[in-house]
Coordinates of C-alpha atoms and ligand atoms in Angstrom, one line a residue:
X1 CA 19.8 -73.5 -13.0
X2 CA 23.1 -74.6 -11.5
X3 CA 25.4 -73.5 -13.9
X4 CA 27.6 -70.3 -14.3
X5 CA 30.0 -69.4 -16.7
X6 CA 33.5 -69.8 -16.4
X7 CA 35.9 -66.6 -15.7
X8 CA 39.0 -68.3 -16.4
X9 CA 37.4 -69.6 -19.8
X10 CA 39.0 -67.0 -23.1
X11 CA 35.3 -66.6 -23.9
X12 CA 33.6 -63.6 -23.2
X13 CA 31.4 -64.3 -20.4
X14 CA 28.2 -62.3 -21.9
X15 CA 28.8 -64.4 -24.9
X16 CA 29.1 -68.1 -22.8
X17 CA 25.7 -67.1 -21.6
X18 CA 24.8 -66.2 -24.7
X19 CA 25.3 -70.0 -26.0
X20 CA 24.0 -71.1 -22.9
X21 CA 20.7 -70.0 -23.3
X22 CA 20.3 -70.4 -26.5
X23 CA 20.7 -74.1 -26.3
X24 CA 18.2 -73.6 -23.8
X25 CA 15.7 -72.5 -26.1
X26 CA 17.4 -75.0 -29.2
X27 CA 16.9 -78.0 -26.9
X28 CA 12.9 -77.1 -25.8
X29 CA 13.7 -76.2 -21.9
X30 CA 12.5 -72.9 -22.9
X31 CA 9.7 -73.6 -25.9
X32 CA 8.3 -70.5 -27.9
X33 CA 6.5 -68.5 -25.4
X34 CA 8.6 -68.9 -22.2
X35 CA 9.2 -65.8 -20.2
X36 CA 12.7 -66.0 -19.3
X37 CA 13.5 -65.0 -15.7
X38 CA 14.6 -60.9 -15.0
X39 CA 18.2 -59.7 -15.7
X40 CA 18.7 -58.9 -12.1
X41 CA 17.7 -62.6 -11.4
X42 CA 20.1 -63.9 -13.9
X43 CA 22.5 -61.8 -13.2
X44 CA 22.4 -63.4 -9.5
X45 CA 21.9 -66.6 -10.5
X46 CA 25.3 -66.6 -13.0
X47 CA 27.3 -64.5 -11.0
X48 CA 27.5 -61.8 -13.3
X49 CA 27.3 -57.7 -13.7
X50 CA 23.8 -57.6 -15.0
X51 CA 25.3 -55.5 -17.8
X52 CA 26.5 -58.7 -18.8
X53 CA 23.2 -60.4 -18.8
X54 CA 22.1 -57.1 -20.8
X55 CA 24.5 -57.8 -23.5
X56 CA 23.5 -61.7 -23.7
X57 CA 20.2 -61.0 -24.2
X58 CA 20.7 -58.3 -26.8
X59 CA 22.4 -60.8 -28.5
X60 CA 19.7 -63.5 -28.7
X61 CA 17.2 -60.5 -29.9
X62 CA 19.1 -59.4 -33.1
X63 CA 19.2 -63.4 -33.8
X64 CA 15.5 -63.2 -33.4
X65 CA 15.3 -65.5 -31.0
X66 CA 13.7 -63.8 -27.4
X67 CA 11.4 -60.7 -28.1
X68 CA 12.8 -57.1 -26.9
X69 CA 11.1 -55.9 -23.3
X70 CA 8.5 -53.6 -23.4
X71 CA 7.2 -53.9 -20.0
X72 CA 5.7 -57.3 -20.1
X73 CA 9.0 -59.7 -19.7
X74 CA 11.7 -60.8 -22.4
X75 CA 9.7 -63.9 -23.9
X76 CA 11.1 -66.8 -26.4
X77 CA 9.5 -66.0 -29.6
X78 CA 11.4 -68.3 -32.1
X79 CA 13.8 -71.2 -31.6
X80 CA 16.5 -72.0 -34.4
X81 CA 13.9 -74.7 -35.6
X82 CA 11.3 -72.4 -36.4
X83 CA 13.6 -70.1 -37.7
X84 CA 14.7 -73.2 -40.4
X85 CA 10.8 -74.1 -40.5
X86 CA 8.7 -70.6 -40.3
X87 CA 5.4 -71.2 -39.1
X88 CA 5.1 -74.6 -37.3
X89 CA 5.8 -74.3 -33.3
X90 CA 4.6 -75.6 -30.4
X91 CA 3.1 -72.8 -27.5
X92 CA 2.7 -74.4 -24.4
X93 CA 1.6 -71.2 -22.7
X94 CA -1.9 -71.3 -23.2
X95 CA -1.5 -74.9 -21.5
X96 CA 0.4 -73.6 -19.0
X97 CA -2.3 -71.1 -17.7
X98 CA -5.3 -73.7 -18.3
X99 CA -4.5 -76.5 -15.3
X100 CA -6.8 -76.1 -12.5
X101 CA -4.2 -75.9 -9.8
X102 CA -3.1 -71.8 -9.1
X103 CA 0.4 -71.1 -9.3
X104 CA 2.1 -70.0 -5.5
X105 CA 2.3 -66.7 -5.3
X106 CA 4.9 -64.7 -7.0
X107 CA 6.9 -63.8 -3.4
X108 CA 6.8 -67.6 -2.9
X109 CA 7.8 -68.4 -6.6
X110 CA 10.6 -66.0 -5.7
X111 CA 11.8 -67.5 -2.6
X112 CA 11.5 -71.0 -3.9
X113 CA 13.8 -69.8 -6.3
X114 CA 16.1 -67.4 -4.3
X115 CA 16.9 -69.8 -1.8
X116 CA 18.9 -72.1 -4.1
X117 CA 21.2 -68.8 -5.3
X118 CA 24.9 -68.4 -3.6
X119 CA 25.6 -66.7 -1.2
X120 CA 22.0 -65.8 0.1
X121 CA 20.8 -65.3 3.4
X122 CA 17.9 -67.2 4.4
X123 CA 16.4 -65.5 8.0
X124 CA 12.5 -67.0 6.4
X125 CA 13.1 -70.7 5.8
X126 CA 11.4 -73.3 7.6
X127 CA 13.9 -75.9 7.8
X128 CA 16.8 -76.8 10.0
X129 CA 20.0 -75.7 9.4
X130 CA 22.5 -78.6 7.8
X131 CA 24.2 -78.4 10.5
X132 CA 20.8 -79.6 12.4
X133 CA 20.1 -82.7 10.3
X134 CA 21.2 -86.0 11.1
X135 CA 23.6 -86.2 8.4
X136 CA 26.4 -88.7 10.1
X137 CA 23.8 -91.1 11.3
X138 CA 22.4 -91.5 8.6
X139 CA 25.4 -92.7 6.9
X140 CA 26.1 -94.9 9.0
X141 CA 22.0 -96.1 9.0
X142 CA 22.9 -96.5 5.3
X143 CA 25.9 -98.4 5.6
X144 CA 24.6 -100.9 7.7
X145 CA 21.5 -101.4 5.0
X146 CA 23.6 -104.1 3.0
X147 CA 23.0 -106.4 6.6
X148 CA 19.5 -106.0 6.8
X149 CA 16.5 -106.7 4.5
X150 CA 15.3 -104.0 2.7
X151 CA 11.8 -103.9 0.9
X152 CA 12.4 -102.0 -2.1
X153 CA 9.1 -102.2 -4.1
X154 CA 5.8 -100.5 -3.8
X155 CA 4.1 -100.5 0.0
X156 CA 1.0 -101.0 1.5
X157 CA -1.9 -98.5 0.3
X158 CA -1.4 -96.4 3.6
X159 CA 2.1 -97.3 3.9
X160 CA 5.3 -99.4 4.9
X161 CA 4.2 -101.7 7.7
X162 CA 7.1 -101.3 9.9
X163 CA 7.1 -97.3 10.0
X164 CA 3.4 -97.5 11.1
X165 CA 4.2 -99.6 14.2
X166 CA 7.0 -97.4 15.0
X167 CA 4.5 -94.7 14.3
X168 CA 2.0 -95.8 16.5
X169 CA 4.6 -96.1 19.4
X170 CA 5.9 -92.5 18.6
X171 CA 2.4 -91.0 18.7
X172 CA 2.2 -92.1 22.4
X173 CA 4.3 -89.6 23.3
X174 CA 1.7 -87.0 22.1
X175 CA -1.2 -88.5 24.2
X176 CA -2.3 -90.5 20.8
X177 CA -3.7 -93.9 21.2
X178 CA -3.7 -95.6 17.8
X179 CA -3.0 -98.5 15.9
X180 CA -1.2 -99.1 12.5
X181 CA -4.6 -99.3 10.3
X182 CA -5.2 -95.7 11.6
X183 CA -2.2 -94.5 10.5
X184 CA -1.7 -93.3 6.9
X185 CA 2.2 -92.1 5.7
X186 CA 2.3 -89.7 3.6
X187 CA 4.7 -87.7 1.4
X188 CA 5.0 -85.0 4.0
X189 CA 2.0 -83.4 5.5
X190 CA 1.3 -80.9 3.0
X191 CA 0.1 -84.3 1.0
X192 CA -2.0 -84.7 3.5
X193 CA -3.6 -81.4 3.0
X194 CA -4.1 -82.3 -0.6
X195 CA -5.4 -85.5 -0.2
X196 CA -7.9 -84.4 2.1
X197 CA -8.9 -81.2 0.0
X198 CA -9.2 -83.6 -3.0
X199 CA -10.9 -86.5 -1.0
X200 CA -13.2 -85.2 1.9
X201 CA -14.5 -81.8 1.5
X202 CA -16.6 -80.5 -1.4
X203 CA -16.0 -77.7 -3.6
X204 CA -17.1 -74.4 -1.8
X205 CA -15.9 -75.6 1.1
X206 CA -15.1 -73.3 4.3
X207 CA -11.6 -74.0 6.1
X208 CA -11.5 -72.0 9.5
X209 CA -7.8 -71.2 10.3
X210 CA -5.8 -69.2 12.7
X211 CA -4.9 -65.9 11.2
X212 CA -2.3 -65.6 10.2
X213 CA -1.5 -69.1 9.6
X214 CA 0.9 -71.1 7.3
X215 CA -2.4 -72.2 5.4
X216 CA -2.5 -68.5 3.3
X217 CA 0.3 -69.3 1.5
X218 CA -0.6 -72.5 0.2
X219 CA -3.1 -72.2 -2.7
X220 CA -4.2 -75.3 -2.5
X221 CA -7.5 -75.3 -1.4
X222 CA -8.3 -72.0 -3.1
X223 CA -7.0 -74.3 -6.3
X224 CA -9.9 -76.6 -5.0
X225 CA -12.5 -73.9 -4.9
X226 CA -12.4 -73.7 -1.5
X227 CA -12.3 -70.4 1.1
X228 CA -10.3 -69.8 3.8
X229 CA -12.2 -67.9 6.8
X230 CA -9.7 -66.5 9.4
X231 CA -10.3 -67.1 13.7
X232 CA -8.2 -64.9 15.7
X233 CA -5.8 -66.3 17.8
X234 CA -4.3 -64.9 21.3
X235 CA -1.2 -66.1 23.6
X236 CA -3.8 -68.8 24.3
X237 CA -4.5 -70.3 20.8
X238 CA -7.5 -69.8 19.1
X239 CA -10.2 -67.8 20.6
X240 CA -13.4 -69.3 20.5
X241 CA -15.6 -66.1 20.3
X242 CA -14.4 -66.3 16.6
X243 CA -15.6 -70.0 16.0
X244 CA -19.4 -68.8 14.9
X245 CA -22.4 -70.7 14.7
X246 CA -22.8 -70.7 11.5
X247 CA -20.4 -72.3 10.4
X248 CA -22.0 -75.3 11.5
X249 CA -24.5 -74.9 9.1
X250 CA -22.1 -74.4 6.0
X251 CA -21.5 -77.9 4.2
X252 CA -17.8 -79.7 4.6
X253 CA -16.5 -76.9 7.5
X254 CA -13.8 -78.2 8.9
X255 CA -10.9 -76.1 11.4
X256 CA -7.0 -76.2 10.5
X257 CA -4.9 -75.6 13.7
X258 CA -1.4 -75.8 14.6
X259 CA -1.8 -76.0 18.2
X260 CA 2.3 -76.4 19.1
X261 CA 4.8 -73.2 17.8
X262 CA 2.2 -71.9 16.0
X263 CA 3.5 -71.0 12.0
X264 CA 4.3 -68.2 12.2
X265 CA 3.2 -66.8 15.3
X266 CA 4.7 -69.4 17.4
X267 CA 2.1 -69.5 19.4
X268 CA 1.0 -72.7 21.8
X269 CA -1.8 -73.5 22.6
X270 CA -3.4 -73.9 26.4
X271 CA -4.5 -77.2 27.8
X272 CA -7.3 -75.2 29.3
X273 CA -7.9 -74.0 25.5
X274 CA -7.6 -77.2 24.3
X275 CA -10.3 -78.8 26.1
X276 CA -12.8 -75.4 25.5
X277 CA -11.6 -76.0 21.5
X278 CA -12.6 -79.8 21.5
X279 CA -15.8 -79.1 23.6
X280 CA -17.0 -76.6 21.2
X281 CA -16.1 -78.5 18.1
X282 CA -18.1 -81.1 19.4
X283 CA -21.0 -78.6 20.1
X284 CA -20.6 -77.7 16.7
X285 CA -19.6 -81.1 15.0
X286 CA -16.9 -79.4 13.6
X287 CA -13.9 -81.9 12.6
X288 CA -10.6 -80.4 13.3
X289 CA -7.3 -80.9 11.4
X290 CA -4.8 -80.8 14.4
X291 CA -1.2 -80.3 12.3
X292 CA 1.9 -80.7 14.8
X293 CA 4.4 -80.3 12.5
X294 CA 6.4 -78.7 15.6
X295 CA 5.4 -80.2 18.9
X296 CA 8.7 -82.2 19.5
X297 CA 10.5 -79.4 19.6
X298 CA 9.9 -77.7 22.6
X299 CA 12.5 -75.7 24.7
X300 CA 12.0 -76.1 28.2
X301 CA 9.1 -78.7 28.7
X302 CA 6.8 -80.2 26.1
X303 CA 3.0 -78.9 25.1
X304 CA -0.1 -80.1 26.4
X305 CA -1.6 -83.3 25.1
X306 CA -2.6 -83.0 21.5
X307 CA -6.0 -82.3 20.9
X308 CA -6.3 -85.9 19.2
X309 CA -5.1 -87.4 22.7
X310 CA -8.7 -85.7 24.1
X311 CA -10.5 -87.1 21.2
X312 CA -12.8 -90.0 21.7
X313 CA -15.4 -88.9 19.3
X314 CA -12.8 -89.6 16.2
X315 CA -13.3 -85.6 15.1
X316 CA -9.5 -84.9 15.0
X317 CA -6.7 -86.2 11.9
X318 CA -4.0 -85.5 13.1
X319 CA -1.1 -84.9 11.3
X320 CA 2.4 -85.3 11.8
X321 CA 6.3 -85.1 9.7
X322 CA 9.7 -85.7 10.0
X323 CA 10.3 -82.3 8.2
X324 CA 10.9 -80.1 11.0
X325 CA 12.8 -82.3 13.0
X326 CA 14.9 -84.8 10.9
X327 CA 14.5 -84.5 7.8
X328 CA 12.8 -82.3 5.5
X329 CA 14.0 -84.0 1.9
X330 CA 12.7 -87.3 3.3
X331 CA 9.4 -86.3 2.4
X332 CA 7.8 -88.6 5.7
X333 CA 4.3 -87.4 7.3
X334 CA 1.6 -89.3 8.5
X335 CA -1.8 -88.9 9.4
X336 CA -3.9 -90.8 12.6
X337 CA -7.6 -90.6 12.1
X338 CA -10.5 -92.8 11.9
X339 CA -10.0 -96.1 10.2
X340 CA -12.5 -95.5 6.7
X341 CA -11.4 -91.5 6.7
X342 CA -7.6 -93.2 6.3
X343 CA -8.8 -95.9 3.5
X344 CA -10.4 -93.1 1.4
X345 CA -7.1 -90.9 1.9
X346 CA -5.0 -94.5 1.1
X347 CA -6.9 -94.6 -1.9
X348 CA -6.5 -91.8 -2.8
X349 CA -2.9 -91.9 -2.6
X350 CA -2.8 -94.4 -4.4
X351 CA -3.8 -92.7 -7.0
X352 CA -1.6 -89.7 -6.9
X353 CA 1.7 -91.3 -6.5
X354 CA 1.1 -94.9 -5.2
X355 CA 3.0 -94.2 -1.9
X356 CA 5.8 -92.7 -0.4
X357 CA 9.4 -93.5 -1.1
X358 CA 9.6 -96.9 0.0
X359 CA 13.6 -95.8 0.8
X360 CA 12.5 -93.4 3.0
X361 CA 9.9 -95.2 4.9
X362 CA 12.4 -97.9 5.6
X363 CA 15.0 -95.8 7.2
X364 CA 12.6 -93.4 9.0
X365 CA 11.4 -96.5 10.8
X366 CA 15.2 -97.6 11.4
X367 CA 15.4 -94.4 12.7
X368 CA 12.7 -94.4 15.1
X369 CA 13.1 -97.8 16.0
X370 CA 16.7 -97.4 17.2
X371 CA 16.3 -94.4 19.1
X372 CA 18.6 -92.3 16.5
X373 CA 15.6 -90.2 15.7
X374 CA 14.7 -89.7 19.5
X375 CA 18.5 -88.9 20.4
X376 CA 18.8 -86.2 17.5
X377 CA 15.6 -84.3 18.4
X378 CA 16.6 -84.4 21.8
X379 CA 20.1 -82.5 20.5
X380 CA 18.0 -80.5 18.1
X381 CA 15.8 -79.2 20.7
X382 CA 19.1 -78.3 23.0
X383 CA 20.8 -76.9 19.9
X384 CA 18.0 -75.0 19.1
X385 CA 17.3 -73.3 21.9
X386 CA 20.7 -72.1 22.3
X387 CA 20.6 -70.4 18.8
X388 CA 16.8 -68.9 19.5
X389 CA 18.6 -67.1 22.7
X390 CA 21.4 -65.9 20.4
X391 CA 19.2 -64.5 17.9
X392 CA 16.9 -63.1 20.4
X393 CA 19.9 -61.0 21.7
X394 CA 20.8 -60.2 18.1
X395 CA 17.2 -58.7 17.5
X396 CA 17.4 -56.7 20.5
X397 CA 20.5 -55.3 19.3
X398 CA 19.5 -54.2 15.7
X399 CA 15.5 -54.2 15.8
X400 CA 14.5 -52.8 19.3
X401 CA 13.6 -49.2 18.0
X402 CA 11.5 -50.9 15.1
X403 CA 10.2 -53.8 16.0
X404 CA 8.6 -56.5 18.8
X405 CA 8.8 -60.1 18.8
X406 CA 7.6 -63.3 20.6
X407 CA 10.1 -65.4 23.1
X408 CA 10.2 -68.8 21.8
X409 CA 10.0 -71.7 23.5
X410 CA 9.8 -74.1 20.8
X411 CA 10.4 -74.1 17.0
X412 CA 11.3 -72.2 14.5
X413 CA 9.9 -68.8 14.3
X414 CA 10.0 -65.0 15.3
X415 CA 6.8 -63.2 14.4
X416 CA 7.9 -59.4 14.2
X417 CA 5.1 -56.8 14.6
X418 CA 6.7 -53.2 13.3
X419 CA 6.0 -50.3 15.2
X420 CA 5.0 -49.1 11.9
X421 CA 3.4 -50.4 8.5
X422 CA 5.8 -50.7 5.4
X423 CA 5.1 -51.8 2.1
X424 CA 5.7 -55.8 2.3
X425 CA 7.0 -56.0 -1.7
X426 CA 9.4 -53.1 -1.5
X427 CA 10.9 -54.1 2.2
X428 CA 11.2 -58.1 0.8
X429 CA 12.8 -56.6 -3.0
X430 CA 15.2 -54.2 -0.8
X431 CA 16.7 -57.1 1.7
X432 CA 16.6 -59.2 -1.5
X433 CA 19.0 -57.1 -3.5
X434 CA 20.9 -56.9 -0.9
X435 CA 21.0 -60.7 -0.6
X436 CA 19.1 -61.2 2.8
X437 CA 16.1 -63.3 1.0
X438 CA 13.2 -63.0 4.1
X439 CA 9.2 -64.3 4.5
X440 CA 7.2 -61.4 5.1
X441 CA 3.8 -61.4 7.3
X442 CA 1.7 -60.8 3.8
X443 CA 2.6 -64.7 2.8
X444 CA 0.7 -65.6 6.1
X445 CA -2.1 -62.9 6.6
X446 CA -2.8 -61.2 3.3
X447 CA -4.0 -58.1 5.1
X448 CA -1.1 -57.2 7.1
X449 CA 1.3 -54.6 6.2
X450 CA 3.3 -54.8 9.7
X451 CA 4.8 -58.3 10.0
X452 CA 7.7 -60.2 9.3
X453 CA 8.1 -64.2 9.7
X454 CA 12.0 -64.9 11.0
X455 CA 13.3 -68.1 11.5
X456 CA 16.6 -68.8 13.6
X457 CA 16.5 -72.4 12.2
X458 CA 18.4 -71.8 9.5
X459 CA 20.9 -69.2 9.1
X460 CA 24.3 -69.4 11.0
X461 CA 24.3 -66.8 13.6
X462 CA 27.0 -64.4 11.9
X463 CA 24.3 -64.8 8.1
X464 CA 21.5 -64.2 10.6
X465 CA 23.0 -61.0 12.4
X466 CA 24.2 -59.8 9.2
X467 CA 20.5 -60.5 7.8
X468 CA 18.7 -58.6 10.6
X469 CA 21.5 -55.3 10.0
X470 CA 19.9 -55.6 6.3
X471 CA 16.3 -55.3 8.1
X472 CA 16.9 -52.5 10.3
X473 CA 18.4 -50.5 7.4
X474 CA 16.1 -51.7 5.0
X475 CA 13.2 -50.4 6.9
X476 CA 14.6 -47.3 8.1
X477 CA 15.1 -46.5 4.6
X478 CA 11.8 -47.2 3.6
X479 CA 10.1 -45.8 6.3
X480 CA 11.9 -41.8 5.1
Ligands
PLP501 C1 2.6 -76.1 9.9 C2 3.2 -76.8 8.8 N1 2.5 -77.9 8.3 C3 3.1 -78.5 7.2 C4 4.2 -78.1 6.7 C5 4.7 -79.0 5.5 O1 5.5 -79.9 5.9 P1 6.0 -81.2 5.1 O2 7.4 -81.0 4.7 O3 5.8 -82.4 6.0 O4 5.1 -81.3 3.9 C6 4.9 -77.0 7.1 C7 6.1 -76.6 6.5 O5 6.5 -75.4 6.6 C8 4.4 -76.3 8.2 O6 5.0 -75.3 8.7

């Protein structure tokens, strides 16, 4: 919802918002049914006293059109249609709750939301900053498309030509011998995640990942009837006492790792690790899903090799995105695996959206092949690494007593480990109200009770110093 009512307007605001939602619910954006979001997040949303949302709302109920709340949500129970024409109404909410696919959870429904309110604070998102992103070369990228030829229509099943070339240059850097017809783009790499839970592992199967690990708060392959089954991860990487036997024996296995600035531990991995993971995985004929979402953006001196450099047995896909380091709304990934594993993901793609944008394919290879993606990773990394050294010193300041943290040396994250547990709802609804909008460790490792995921990607360093203040009191208060 972008819009807010107007102050300077001679009409109550209660009853502008009034009108405004009821043409909501008039024009079928909210259809009999709907649960319409909380006063306090309307309130926040329009700017408003929540009195004034309170009032609104009343309003609509004496017309009959939202029910009153008695603990379960104000819901849409007639529009003015089926007030004309008693009786016949669509619900949509049994539909709603039939599809096969589980909704996020309700902390991520909330920060998907939250993050596009004014004025918040985001210390949890994974993204650069705007500040970060290559805003004034692209410009002038797109400016200069008018000279060059630009393929507008659909691509090639596993994507535009030109960006897989580039691609298979790019992935050099990494250690990765490929060639084009290995290479599969996709519409960022969580597609990739789909297409391979939808296209090469059965139902019931068993996905070994770090825990914690950005794969818990995904539903996706619980959505495909699949389990996640946690390996414990040191300053090392993954530790291989946790990769049991017999797993081997339990149909489509396959390990997710993030070897490089781990999400959300930050964690990298060893090259001695690296070669002991591959070697057992081998042993076990475990295929690996390697995702470097964050190897190129290293502090002082890049990672090991990627584990798909070692691998000449064709066990590793690899997957890679311009999300963390140019451009997240570009919606770029790619995968590098073996040539028919890439044809049945291609197909599959096909499918689903027949391709990525074919916009966005042509400039990312522009971009790679001019050298304006390497020189802005190279300033992201420096930039980067600056803020991560303010923020550190920030932390120290406000979260010492409470909390300890990891040094980064690349990407995006802070994990916090409290010195004590706290309740992860009430410490993420308390910095919420107070509009510091944060990821806690539950999103990432449904068992913990004494994490917090902070990223110093984002936020400027005043939001984020201010953010961390709301923290420290927030937890100090909870912990009376
Ligand atoms: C480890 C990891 N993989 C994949 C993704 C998704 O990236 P994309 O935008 O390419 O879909 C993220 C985003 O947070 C991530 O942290």
């Amino acid at each position: 919802m972008n819009w807010t009512p107007n102050p300077a307007d001679k009409k109550p605001m209660h009853k502008q918002i009034q009108e405004y939602m009821k043409e909501k619910i008039t024009n079928g954006e909210w259809p009999i049914g709907t649960k319409i979001p909380s006063q306090r997040h309307l309130a926040a949303t329009f700017s408003v006293n929540r009195s004034t949302v309170v009032t609104a709302t009343e309003n609509l109920i004496a017309e009959g059109l939202l029910s009153g709340n008695k603990g379960g949500g104000t819901k849409v129970i007639n529009n003015t249609w089926s007030l004309l024409a008693a009786g016949s109404h669509m619900n949509w909410s049994s539909y709603v709750e039939a599809g096969i696919y589980q909704p996020n959870s309700s902390t991520i429904r909330h920060i998907n939301e939250a993050e596009f309110q004014r004025g918040i604070i985001r210390l949890g998102t994974g993204e650069l900053a705007p500040d970060l992103l290559p805003s004034d070369q692209l410009s002038e990228l797109f400016s200069g498309m008018k000279h060059r030829s630009v393929h507008l229509g659909y691509e090639h099943p596993k994507g535009n030509g030109e960006l897989r070339q580039e691609l298979a240059k790019h992935v050099k850097k990494r250690g990765i011998e490929t060639s084009p017809s290995s290479i599969l783009i996709v519409s960022g790499s969580l597609q990739a995640l789909q297409l391979i839970s939808i296209g090469l592992l059965p139902p019931g199967a068993n996905i070994l990942a770090e825990k914690p690990s950005y794969l818990y708060s995904l539903p996706l392959f619980q959505s495909a009837q699949m389990k996640i089954t946690g390996v414990s991860l040191d300053k090392e990487g993954i530790q291989l006492s946790s990769l049991k036997n017999q797993h081997e024996k339990e149909k489509g296995t396959v390990l997710y790792t993030i070897p490089n600035f781990h999400n959300p531990t930050n964690v990298t991995m060893s090259e001695q690790r690296r070669q002991e993971l591959l070697h057992r995985c081998e042993m076990m004929h475990l295929p690996i899903i390697e995702d470097d979402a964050y190897g190129e953006l290293w502090f002082h001196s890049p990672p090991p090799l990627s584990l798909k450099a070692q691998d000449k047995n064709g066990m590793v896909l690899y997957l890679g995105t311009l999300s963390k380091t140019f451009s997240p709304g570009f919606r770029i990934g790619w995968v590098v695996g073996p040539e028919h594993v890439i044809e049945r993901l291609a197909d599959l793609k096909m499918q689903v959206d027949y391709g990525a944008s074919s916009l966005s394919q042509w400039a990312a290879a522009e971009a790679l092949k001019t050298g304006i993606y390497d020189n802005h990773v190279a300033s992201v990394r420096y930039k980067l690494k600056e803020k991560s050294q303010k923020a550190q010193a920030i932390l120290e300041k406000h979260l010492e007593s409470l909390a300890t943290w990891n040094v980064p040396s690349g990407g995006f994250y802070f994990w916090l480990t409290l010195h004590k547990p706290v309740s992860m709802g009430k410490l993420f609804k308390h910095c919420l109200d107070q509009g510091v909008l944060l990821n806690p460790g539950a999103l990432y490792d449904h068992e913990t009770s004494q994490h917090i995921r902070i990223s110093f990607a984002y936020a400027t360093l005043p939001e984020f110093e201010y953010g961390i203040k709301i923290v420290a009191k927030s937890l100090k208060n909870l912990y009376l």
